Amino acid sequence: MEAERFLAQGRSAHETQHPLGPADGLLYTVSSERKYAERARQVLLEAPYYDNYYAILILKQIEKSGVLTSEDLKIIDQKILDKAEQDVQSWAEWGTMNHCTDIVNTLTAVMQRFPRHPDFPRWQQKRDVNLSANIGLWSIEDSQNYIPPWLKP
């Protein structure tokens, strides 16, 4: 399988980097092979969370696979919440484009995962501030670099 060869090549030095997590999650979704869910689980437990959108996507892909324990979910949820706090605390250093949009996407995913969390209003406020600073403010030169984050959802 071509996808299997691609994954094997990418695992050598960076076994648990996020780009492989969504691939493993997708392969599990398509094939129902437990090995893919187990590898995606490993990413969720071991890789640093640079982007909660992908962590939550992977979680959704494998949550019914049976590979996640209640302890795994506690660890994963805490990592998601820690990253959400970082997103609320951070401000885009280089303009209103991709960084702001990534935070909008990740906080939206976090809000969907934890709709009754006490920090929900803070996440919503940060998401809305970033969205208002971003939407409609791009120039044509920005489009090739900044459209991809809008395509995540």
Backbone as numpy.savetxt, mean C-alpha at the origin, in Angstrom:
# Nx Ny Nz CAx CAy CAz Cx Cy Cz
6.13 -21.29 -15.73 5.28 -20.12 -15.73 6.18 -18.88 -15.73
5.90 -17.96 -16.61 6.72 -16.76 -16.77 6.71 -15.90 -15.50
5.57 -15.76 -14.87 5.48 -14.96 -13.65 6.35 -15.56 -12.54
6.38 -16.87 -12.44 7.20 -17.54 -11.44 8.69 -17.25 -11.66
9.13 -17.26 -12.91 10.52 -16.97 -13.24 10.86 -15.52 -12.85
9.95 -14.60 -13.16 10.15 -13.19 -12.82 10.31 -13.02 -11.31
9.43 -13.66 -10.54 9.50 -13.55 -9.09 10.78 -14.15 -8.53
11.19 -15.27 -9.08 12.42 -15.92 -8.60 13.63 -15.02 -8.82
13.66 -14.32 -9.95 14.78 -13.41 -10.24 14.79 -12.24 -9.26
13.62 -11.73 -8.93 13.54 -10.55 -8.09 13.77 -10.81 -6.62
13.77 -12.04 -6.19 13.86 -12.36 -4.77 15.27 -12.43 -4.23
16.25 -12.45 -5.06 17.60 -12.73 -4.58 18.04 -11.80 -3.45
18.20 -10.52 -3.70 18.75 -9.62 -2.68 17.68 -8.98 -1.81
16.50 -8.85 -2.34 15.46 -8.10 -1.63 14.20 -8.97 -1.50
14.34 -10.02 -0.76 13.28 -11.03 -0.63 11.92 -10.44 -0.28
11.88 -9.44 0.57 10.58 -8.99 1.06 10.23 -7.56 0.65
10.80 -7.05 -0.41 10.45 -5.70 -0.83 9.04 -5.69 -1.40
8.36 -4.57 -1.21 6.96 -4.47 -1.60 6.63 -4.79 -3.05
7.46 -4.48 -4.04 7.04 -4.80 -5.41 6.67 -6.25 -5.61
7.22 -7.15 -4.82 6.88 -8.56 -4.97 5.63 -8.93 -4.21
5.29 -8.20 -3.18 4.09 -8.51 -2.41 2.82 -8.45 -3.24
2.58 -7.35 -3.97 1.39 -7.32 -4.81 1.41 -8.40 -5.89
2.59 -8.72 -6.40 2.68 -9.79 -7.41 2.29 -11.13 -6.80
2.80 -11.41 -5.60 2.43 -12.65 -4.92 0.95 -12.67 -4.59
0.43 -11.54 -4.13 -0.99 -11.47 -3.82 -1.85 -11.69 -5.04
-1.44 -11.09 -6.15 -2.18 -11.29 -7.41 -2.09 -12.73 -7.87
-0.89 -13.32 -7.80 -0.75 -14.72 -8.21 -1.59 -15.64 -7.33
-1.70 -15.32 -6.04 -2.58 -16.11 -5.18 -4.04 -15.95 -5.63
-4.43 -14.71 -5.90 -5.81 -14.44 -6.33 -6.17 -15.22 -7.59
-5.22 -15.30 -8.52 -5.47 -15.97 -9.80 -5.37 -17.49 -9.67
-4.39 -17.97 -8.91 -4.11 -19.41 -8.89 -4.65 -20.15 -7.67
-4.91 -19.43 -6.58 -5.29 -20.02 -5.29 -4.20 -20.92 -4.71
-2.96 -20.78 -5.19 -1.85 -21.57 -4.65 -1.36 -20.93 -3.35
-1.38 -21.72 -2.30 -1.04 -21.24 -0.97 0.37 -20.63 -0.89
1.32 -21.14 -1.68 2.69 -20.62 -1.61 2.74 -19.13 -1.91
1.87 -18.64 -2.80 1.86 -17.21 -3.10 1.32 -16.41 -1.92
0.28 -16.92 -1.29 -0.27 -16.24 -0.11 0.76 -16.22 1.02
1.50 -17.31 1.18 2.53 -17.36 2.23 3.63 -16.34 1.96
4.03 -16.19 0.70 5.07 -15.21 0.38 4.54 -13.78 0.56
3.30 -13.55 0.19 2.70 -12.22 0.40 2.61 -11.93 1.90
2.26 -12.93 2.70 2.23 -12.78 4.15 3.60 -12.37 4.67
4.64 -13.00 4.17 6.00 -12.68 4.59 6.32 -11.21 4.30
5.91 -10.73 3.15 6.11 -9.31 2.82 5.40 -8.43 3.83
4.16 -8.75 4.12 3.39 -7.93 5.06 4.02 -7.90 6.45
4.59 -9.01 6.86 5.16 -9.08 8.20 6.58 -8.51 8.28
7.35 -8.60 7.21 8.77 -8.26 7.29 9.17 -6.97 6.58
8.51 -6.62 5.52 8.94 -5.46 4.73 8.52 -4.16 5.41
9.33 -3.12 5.26 8.90 -1.81 5.77 7.74 -1.30 4.92
6.85 -0.56 5.52 5.69 -0.03 4.80 6.00 1.38 4.32
6.29 1.47 3.04 6.49 2.78 2.44 5.17 3.35 1.93
4.22 2.47 1.71 2.97 2.87 1.09 1.87 1.93 1.59
1.00 2.44 2.43 -0.08 1.62 2.98 -1.04 1.11 1.92
-1.16 1.83 0.82 -2.07 1.37 -0.24 -1.71 -0.05 -0.64
-0.42 -0.29 -0.88 0.00 -1.63 -1.32 -0.10 -2.66 -0.19
0.21 -2.25 1.02 0.08 -3.18 2.15 -1.37 -3.64 2.29
-2.31 -2.71 2.18 -3.72 -3.06 2.32 -4.20 -3.85 1.12
-3.69 -3.53 -0.08 -4.04 -4.32 -1.26 -3.61 -5.77 -1.09
-2.37 -5.97 -0.65 -1.87 -7.34 -0.43 -2.74 -8.04 0.61
-3.05 -7.34 1.68 -3.87 -7.92 2.75 -5.23 -8.36 2.20
-5.85 -7.52 1.40 -7.15 -7.88 0.80 -7.02 -9.10 -0.10
-5.91 -9.20 -0.82 -5.72 -10.31 -1.74 -5.59 -11.65 -1.03
-5.01 -11.65 0.17 -4.73 -12.94 0.83 -5.52 -13.16 2.11
-6.37 -12.22 2.50 -7.00 -12.32 3.82 -7.87 -13.57 4.00
-8.39 -14.13 2.95 -9.22 -15.33 3.06 -8.44 -16.61 2.72
-7.13 -16.50 2.62 -6.30 -17.65 2.22 -6.05 -18.62 3.37
-6.20 -18.17 4.59 -5.93 -19.02 5.74 -4.49 -18.96 6.23
-3.64 -18.13 5.61 -2.24 -18.07 6.04 -2.01 -17.04 7.15
-2.95 -16.16 7.37 -2.78 -15.10 8.37 -3.38 -15.53 9.71
-2.58 -15.42 10.75 -3.08 -15.70 12.10 -3.61 -14.40 12.71
-4.27 -14.51 13.83 -4.73 -13.30 14.51 -3.54 -12.45 14.97
-2.45 -13.10 15.35 -1.23 -12.36 15.72 -0.64 -11.64 14.51
-0.64 -12.30 13.36 -0.18 -11.65 12.12 -0.99 -10.38 11.86
-2.31 -10.49 11.98 -3.17 -9.34 11.72 -2.92 -8.20 12.69
-2.63 -8.52 13.95 -2.30 -7.47 14.91 -1.03 -6.74 14.50
-0.01 -7.50 14.09 1.26 -6.91 13.66 1.06 -6.05 12.41
0.35 -6.60 11.44 0.12 -5.89 10.18 -0.69 -4.62 10.42
-1.76 -4.74 11.18 -2.58 -3.56 11.46 -1.78 -2.49 12.18
-0.92 -2.88 13.11 -0.11 -1.89 13.82 0.87 -1.21 12.86
1.45 -1.96 11.95 2.35 -1.36 10.96 1.59 -0.37 10.07
0.36 -0.73 9.69 -0.47 0.17 8.88 -0.78 1.44 9.66
-1.17 1.29 10.93 -1.49 2.46 11.74 -0.26 3.34 11.98
0.91 2.74 12.21 2.14 3.52 12.38 2.46 4.32 11.13
2.31 3.71 9.97 2.58 4.41 8.71 1.54 5.51 8.47
0.29 5.27 8.85 -0.74 6.30 8.71 -0.39 7.53 9.54
0.14 7.29 10.74 0.56 8.41 11.58 1.70 9.18 10.91
2.64 8.48 10.31 3.71 9.15 9.58 3.14 9.98 8.44
2.15 9.45 7.75 1.54 10.19 6.64 0.85 11.46 7.12
0.18 11.38 8.26 -0.49 12.56 8.81 0.54 13.61 9.21
1.68 13.17 9.72 2.71 14.09 10.19 3.56 14.68 9.07
3.57 14.06 7.90 4.49 14.51 6.85 3.84 15.52 5.92
4.69 16.31 5.31 4.26 17.30 4.33 5.14 17.14 3.11
4.55 17.28 1.95 5.29 17.11 0.70 6.38 18.17 0.59
7.61 17.71 0.40 8.73 18.65 0.33 8.93 19.20 -1.07
8.43 18.54 -2.08 8.77 18.97 -3.43 7.56 19.26 -4.29
6.58 19.88 -3.73 5.43 20.29 -4.53 4.19 19.51 -4.19
3.19 19.75 -4.97 1.86 19.24 -4.64 1.48 18.00 -5.43
2.41 17.38 -6.07 2.02 16.34 -7.02 2.03 14.93 -6.44
3.00 14.12 -6.80 2.91 12.69 -6.51 2.92 12.35 -5.03
3.71 13.05 -4.22 3.78 12.73 -2.80 2.43 12.98 -2.13
1.83 14.12 -2.42 0.50 14.41 -1.87 -0.51 13.37 -2.32
-0.45 12.98 -3.58 -1.40 12.02 -4.12 -1.21 10.66 -3.48
0.04 10.26 -3.27 0.28 8.99 -2.59 -0.32 8.99 -1.18
-0.17 10.09 -0.47 -0.74 10.17 0.87 -2.27 10.13 0.81
-2.86 10.79 -0.18 -4.31 10.72 -0.37 -4.73 9.26 -0.56
-4.05 8.56 -1.45 -4.39 7.16 -1.72 -4.21 6.28 -0.50
-3.09 6.46 0.20 -2.83 5.58 1.34 -3.79 5.86 2.49
-4.06 7.12 2.77 -5.00 7.42 3.85 -6.42 6.98 3.50
-6.79 7.06 2.25 -8.10 6.55 1.85 -8.19 5.05 2.11
-7.14 4.32 1.77 -7.12 2.87 2.02 -7.18 2.58 3.52
-6.45 3.36 4.31 -6.46 3.17 5.77 -7.86 3.46 6.32
-8.50 4.50 5.82 -9.84 4.85 6.29 -10.84 3.74 5.95
-10.65 3.10 4.81 -11.52 1.99 4.46 -11.27 0.78 5.35
-10.02 0.57 5.75 -9.68 -0.57 6.61 -10.14 -0.36 8.05
-10.07 0.89 8.52 -10.39 1.20 9.92 -11.44 2.32 10.00
-12.65 2.08 9.54 -13.65 3.16 9.49 -14.11 3.68 10.86
-13.86 2.94 11.92 -14.30 3.37 13.26 -13.12 3.73 14.18
-11.96 3.87 13.59 -10.77 4.19 14.39 -10.86 5.63 14.90
-10.38 5.89 16.14 -10.44 7.24 16.69 -9.66 8.29 15.87
-8.66 7.86 15.10 -7.90 8.81 14.28 -8.53 9.05 12.91
-9.65 8.44 12.64 -10.30 8.60 11.33 -10.47 10.08 10.95
-10.97 10.95 11.84 -11.11 12.37 11.46 -9.79 13.04 11.08
-8.70 12.68 11.76 -7.38 13.24 11.42 -6.95 12.77 10.04
-7.14 11.46 9.76 -6.78 10.93 8.44 -7.59 11.61 7.35
-8.87 11.79 7.63 -9.75 12.41 6.65 -9.34 13.86 6.38
-9.01 14.58 7.44 -8.59 15.97 7.29 -7.30 16.06 6.46
-6.31 15.23 6.79 -5.04 15.24 6.04 -5.28 14.86 4.59
-6.10 13.84 4.36 -6.41 13.43 2.99 -7.04 14.58 2.22
-8.01 15.25 2.83 -8.71 16.33 2.14 -7.80 17.54 1.88
-6.91 17.84 2.83 -5.95 18.95 2.63 -5.04 18.62 1.45
-4.51 17.41 1.42 -3.63 17.04 0.32 -4.36 17.02 -1.01
-5.58 16.54 -0.99 -6.36 16.49 -2.22 -6.64 17.90 -2.74
-7.01 18.80 -1.85 -7.33 20.17 -2.30 -6.09 20.90 -2.79
-4.92 20.53 -2.27 -3.67 21.17 -2.71 -3.19 20.56 -4.02
-3.80 19.50 -4.47 -3.27 18.74 -5.58 -4.17 18.77 -6.82
-5.43 18.52 -6.66 -6.31 18.29 -7.80 -6.40 19.53 -8.69
-6.20 19.32 -9.97 -6.31 20.38 -10.96 -5.14 21.35 -11.01
-4.06 21.08 -10.30 -2.94 22.03 -10.24 -1.73 21.56 -11.02
-1.88 20.58 -11.86 -0.75 20.07 -12.61 -0.61 20.79 -13.94
0.59 20.81 -14.44 0.82 21.32 -15.80 1.03 20.12 -16.71
1.03 20.33 -18.00 1.20 19.23 -18.94 2.56 18.55 -18.75
3.56 19.32 -18.32 4.88 18.73 -18.09 4.86 17.73 -16.94
3.95 17.91 -16.02 3.87 17.02 -14.88 3.21 15.68 -15.20
2.45 15.63 -16.25 1.57 14.48 -16.47 2.31 13.15 -16.58
3.45 13.12 -17.24 4.13 11.83 -17.40 4.67 11.29 -16.08
4.95 12.16 -15.13 5.48 11.71 -13.85 4.41 11.52 -12.79
3.33 12.28 -12.88 2.41 12.33 -11.76 1.05 11.70 -12.02
0.77 11.28 -13.21 -0.49 10.58 -13.47 -0.50 9.20 -12.83
0.59 8.42 -12.85 0.53 7.07 -12.27 -0.03 6.98 -10.85
0.30 7.90 -9.91 -0.31 7.76 -8.59 -1.83 7.86 -8.61
-2.39 8.61 -9.56 -3.83 8.72 -9.63 -4.45 7.44 -10.17
-3.67 6.61 -10.81 -4.18 5.37 -11.37 -4.21 4.23 -10.37
-3.65 4.41 -9.18 -3.64 3.36 -8.16 -5.04 2.83 -7.85
-5.99 3.70 -7.46 -7.30 3.18 -7.08 -7.97 2.51 -8.24
